[in-house]
Short mmCIF file of C-alpha atoms in Angstrom, two decimals:
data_model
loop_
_atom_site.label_atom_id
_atom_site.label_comp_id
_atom_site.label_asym_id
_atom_site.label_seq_id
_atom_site.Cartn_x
_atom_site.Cartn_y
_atom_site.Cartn_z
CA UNK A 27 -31.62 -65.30 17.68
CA UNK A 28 -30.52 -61.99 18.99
CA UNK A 29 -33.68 -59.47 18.69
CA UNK A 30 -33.08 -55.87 17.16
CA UNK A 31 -33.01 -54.43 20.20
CA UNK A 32 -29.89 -56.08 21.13
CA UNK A 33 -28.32 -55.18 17.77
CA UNK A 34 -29.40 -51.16 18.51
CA UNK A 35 -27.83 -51.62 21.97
CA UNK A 36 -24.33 -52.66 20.60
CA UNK A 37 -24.33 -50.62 18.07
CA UNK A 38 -24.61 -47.69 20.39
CA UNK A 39 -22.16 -49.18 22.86
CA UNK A 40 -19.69 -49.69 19.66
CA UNK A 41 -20.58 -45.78 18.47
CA UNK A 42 -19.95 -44.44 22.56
CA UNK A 43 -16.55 -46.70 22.69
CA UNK A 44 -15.40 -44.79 19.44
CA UNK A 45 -16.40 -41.48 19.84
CA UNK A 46 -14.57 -41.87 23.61
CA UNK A 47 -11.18 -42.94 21.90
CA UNK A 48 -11.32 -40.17 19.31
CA UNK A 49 -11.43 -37.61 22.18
CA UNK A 50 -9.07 -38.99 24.36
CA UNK A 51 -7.17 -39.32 21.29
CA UNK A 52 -8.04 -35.35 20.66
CA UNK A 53 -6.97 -34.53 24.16
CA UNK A 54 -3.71 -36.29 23.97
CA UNK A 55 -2.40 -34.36 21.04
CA UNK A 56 -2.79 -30.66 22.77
CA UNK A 57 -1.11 -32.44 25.61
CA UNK A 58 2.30 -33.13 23.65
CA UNK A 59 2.84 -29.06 23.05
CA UNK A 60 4.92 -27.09 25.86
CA UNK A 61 3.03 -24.58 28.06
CA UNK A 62 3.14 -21.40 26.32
CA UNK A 63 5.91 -18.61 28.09
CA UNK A 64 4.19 -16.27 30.23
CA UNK A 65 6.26 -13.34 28.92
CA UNK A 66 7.07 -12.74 25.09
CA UNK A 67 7.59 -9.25 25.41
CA UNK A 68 8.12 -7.51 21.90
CA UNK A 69 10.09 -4.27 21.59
CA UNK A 70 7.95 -1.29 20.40
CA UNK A 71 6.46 -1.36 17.46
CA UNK A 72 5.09 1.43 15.36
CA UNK A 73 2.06 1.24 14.26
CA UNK A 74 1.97 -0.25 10.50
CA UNK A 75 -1.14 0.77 7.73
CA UNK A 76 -3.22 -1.99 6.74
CA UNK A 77 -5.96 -2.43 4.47
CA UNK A 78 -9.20 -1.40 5.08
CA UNK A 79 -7.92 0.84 8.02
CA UNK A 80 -9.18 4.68 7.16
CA UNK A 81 -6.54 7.64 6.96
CA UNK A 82 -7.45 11.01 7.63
CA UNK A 83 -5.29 13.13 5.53
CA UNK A 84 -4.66 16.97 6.09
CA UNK A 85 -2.65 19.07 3.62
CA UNK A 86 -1.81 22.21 5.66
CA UNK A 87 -3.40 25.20 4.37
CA UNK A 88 -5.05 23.51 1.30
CA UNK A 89 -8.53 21.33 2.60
CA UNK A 90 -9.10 20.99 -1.07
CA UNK A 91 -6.58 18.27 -0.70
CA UNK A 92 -6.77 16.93 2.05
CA UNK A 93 -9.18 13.73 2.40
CA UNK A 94 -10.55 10.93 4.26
CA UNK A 95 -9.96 8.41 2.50
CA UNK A 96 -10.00 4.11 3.26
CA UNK A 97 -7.19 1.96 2.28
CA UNK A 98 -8.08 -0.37 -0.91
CA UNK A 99 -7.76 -4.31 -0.69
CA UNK A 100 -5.06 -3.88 -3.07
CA UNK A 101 -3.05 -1.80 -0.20
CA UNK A 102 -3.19 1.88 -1.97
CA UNK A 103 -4.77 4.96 -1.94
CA UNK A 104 -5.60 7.84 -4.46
CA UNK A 105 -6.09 11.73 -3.35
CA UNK A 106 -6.90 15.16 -4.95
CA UNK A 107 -3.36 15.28 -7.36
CA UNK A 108 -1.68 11.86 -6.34
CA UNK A 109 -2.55 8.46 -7.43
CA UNK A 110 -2.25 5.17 -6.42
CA UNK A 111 0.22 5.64 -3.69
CA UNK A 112 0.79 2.29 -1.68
CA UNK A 113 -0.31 2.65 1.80
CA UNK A 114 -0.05 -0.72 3.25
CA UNK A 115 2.64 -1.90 5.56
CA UNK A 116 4.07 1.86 5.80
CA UNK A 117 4.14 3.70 9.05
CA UNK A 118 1.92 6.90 8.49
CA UNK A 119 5.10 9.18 8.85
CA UNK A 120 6.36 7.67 6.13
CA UNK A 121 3.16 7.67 4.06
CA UNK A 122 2.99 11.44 4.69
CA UNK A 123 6.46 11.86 3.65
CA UNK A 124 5.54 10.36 -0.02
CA UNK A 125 2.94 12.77 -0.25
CA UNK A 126 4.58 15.36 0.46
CA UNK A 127 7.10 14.82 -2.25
CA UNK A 128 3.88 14.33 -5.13
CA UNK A 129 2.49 17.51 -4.09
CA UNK A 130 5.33 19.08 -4.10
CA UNK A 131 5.08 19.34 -8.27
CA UNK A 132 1.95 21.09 -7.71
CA UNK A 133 1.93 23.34 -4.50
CA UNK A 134 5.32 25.10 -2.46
CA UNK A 135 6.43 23.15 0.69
CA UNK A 136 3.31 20.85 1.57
CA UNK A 137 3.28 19.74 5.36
CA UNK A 138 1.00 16.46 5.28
CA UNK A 139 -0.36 14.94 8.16
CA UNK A 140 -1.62 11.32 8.06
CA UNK A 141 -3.94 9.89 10.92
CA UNK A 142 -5.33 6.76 11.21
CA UNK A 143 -9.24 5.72 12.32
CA UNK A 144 -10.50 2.37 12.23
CA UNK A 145 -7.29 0.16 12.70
CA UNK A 146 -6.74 -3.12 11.28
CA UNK A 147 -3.22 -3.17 11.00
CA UNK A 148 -1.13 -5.70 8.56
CA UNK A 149 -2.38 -8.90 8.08
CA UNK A 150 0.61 -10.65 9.19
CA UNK A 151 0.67 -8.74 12.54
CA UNK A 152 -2.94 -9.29 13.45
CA UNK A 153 -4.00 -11.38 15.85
CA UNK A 154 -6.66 -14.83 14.92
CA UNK A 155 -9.05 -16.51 16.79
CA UNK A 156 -10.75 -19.42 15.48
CA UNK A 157 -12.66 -22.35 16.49
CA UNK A 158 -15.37 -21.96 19.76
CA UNK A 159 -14.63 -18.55 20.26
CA UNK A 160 -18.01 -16.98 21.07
CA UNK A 161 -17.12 -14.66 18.12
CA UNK A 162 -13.58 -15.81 16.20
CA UNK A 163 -12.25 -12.93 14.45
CA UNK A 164 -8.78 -11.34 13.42
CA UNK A 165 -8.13 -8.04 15.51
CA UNK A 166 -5.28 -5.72 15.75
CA UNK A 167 -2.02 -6.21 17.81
CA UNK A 168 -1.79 -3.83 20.56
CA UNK A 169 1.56 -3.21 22.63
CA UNK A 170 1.76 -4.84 25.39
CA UNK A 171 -1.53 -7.69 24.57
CA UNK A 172 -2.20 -10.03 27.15
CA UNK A 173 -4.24 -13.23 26.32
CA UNK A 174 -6.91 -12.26 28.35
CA UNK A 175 -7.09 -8.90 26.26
CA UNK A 176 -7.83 -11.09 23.43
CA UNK A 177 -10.62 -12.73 24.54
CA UNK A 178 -12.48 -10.37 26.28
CA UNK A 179 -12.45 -8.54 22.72
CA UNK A 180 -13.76 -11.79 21.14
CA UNK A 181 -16.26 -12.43 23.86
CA UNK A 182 -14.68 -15.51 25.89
CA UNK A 183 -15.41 -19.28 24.82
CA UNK A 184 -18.61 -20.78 23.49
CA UNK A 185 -20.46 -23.27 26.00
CA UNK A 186 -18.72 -25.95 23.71
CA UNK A 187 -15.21 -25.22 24.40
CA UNK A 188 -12.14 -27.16 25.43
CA UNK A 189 -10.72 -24.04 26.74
CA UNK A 190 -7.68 -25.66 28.57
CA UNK A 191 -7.17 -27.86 25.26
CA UNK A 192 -6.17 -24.25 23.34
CA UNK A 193 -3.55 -24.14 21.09
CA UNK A 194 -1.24 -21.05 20.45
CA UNK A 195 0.46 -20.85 17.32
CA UNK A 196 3.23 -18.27 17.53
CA UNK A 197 4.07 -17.05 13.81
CA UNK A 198 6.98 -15.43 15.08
CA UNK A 199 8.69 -18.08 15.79
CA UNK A 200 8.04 -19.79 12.43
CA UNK A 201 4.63 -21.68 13.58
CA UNK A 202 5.64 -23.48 16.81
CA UNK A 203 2.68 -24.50 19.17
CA UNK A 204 1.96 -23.81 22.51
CA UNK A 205 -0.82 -25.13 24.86
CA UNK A 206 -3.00 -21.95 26.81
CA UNK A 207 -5.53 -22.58 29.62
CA UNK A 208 -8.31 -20.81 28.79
CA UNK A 209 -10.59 -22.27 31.24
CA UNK A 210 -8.54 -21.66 33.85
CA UNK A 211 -7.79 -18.39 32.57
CA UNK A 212 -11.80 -17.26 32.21
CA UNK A 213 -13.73 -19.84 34.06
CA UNK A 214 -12.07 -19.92 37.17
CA UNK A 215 -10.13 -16.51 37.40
CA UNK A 216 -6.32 -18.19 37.13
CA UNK A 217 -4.34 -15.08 36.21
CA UNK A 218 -1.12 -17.24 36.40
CA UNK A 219 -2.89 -18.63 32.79
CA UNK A 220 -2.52 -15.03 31.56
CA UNK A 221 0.00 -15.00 28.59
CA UNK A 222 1.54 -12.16 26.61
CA UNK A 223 0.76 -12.43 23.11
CA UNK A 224 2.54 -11.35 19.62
CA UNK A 225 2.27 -10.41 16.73
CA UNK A 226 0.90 -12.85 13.79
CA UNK A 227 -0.07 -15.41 16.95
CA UNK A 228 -3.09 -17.41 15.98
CA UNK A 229 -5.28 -19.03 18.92
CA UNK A 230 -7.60 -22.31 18.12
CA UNK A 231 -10.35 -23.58 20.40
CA UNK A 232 -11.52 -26.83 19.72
CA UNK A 233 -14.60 -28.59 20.87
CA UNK A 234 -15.36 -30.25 23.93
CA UNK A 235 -15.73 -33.93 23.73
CA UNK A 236 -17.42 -34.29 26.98
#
């Protein structure tokens, strides 16, 4: 009769088969999406408020109105005389325009300056890392962002990465995948890995199965 030992031994050999075809299995899937395009260049974009980001608001000649105020969840904010103006998704010329036009019931010919600190930008325009990121986060499109911009900000991979098994998901282009080489990119110095990114572009780093 077969001792336990030889059970234990199978059993491991049957666990070590499975967990193998699972990540060759893993491994083939990132391999079926097209290389992402080295240049997506977008055309200038002003810069959108989102919320959370922090406006510095000066009303010229009247500090008693002006403010520094921080962007609700709910996308508005409220100053001396105007309430519950929607900041969110506007550029800050435009935002200083509205104000203009509220405080114009109560002063002659304000001049309003809006400023942002603290940028988070719209949700749909920022840019998510998840997975083994050594710090996955959601941070602000810049003009002209480069992969490699990205991940310096989010501190490169986690010793547990599949870096060249990346995935780029380009919400631009109504969720369409892309494979990046991160590895290459960070690990070995392969600038010719270096991608532009977009707005809205999500990256994913999954785990290494070996």
């Amino acid at each position: 009769m077969p001792s336990t030992a030889h059970f234990l031994r199978a059993a491991l050999r049957l666990a070590a088969s499975a967990v193998l075809t699972v990540g060759l299995s893993a491994c083939g899937t990132f391999d079926r999406y097209p290389a992402a395009p080295v240049k997506a260049a977008s055309p200038d974009q002003l810069y959108k408020i989102g919320a959370l980001d922090q406006l510095n608001i000066v009303v010229w000649r009247n500090p008693d109105l002006s403010a520094t105020v921080t962007v609700r969840p709910d996308g508005r904010i409220s100053l001396p005389l105007v309430e519950n103006i929607v900041a969110a998704g506007r550029q800050p010329a435009d935002l200083s325009r509205e104000i203009e036009a509220a405080l114009a019931k109560y002063i002659r010919e304000p001049v309003v300056t809006v400023m942002v600190n603290n940028f988070q930008g719209v949700s749909t325009e920022q840019i998510r890392i998840v997975g083994e990121a050594a710090k996955p986060q959601s941070v602000p499109f810049r003009q002209n962002m480069t992969l490699l911009d990205v991940m310096i900000q989010v501190g490169g991979l986690t010793d547990f990465a599949d870096g060249n098994g990346a995935v780029l998901v380009r919400g631009s282009e109504s969720g369409k995948q892309y494979s990046i080489r991160l590895k290459d990119l960070l690990k070995r110095g392969d600038i010719s890995a270096n991608i532009d990114i977009k707005p809205g572009d999500i990256i994913i780093v999954p785990q290494s199965w070996f």
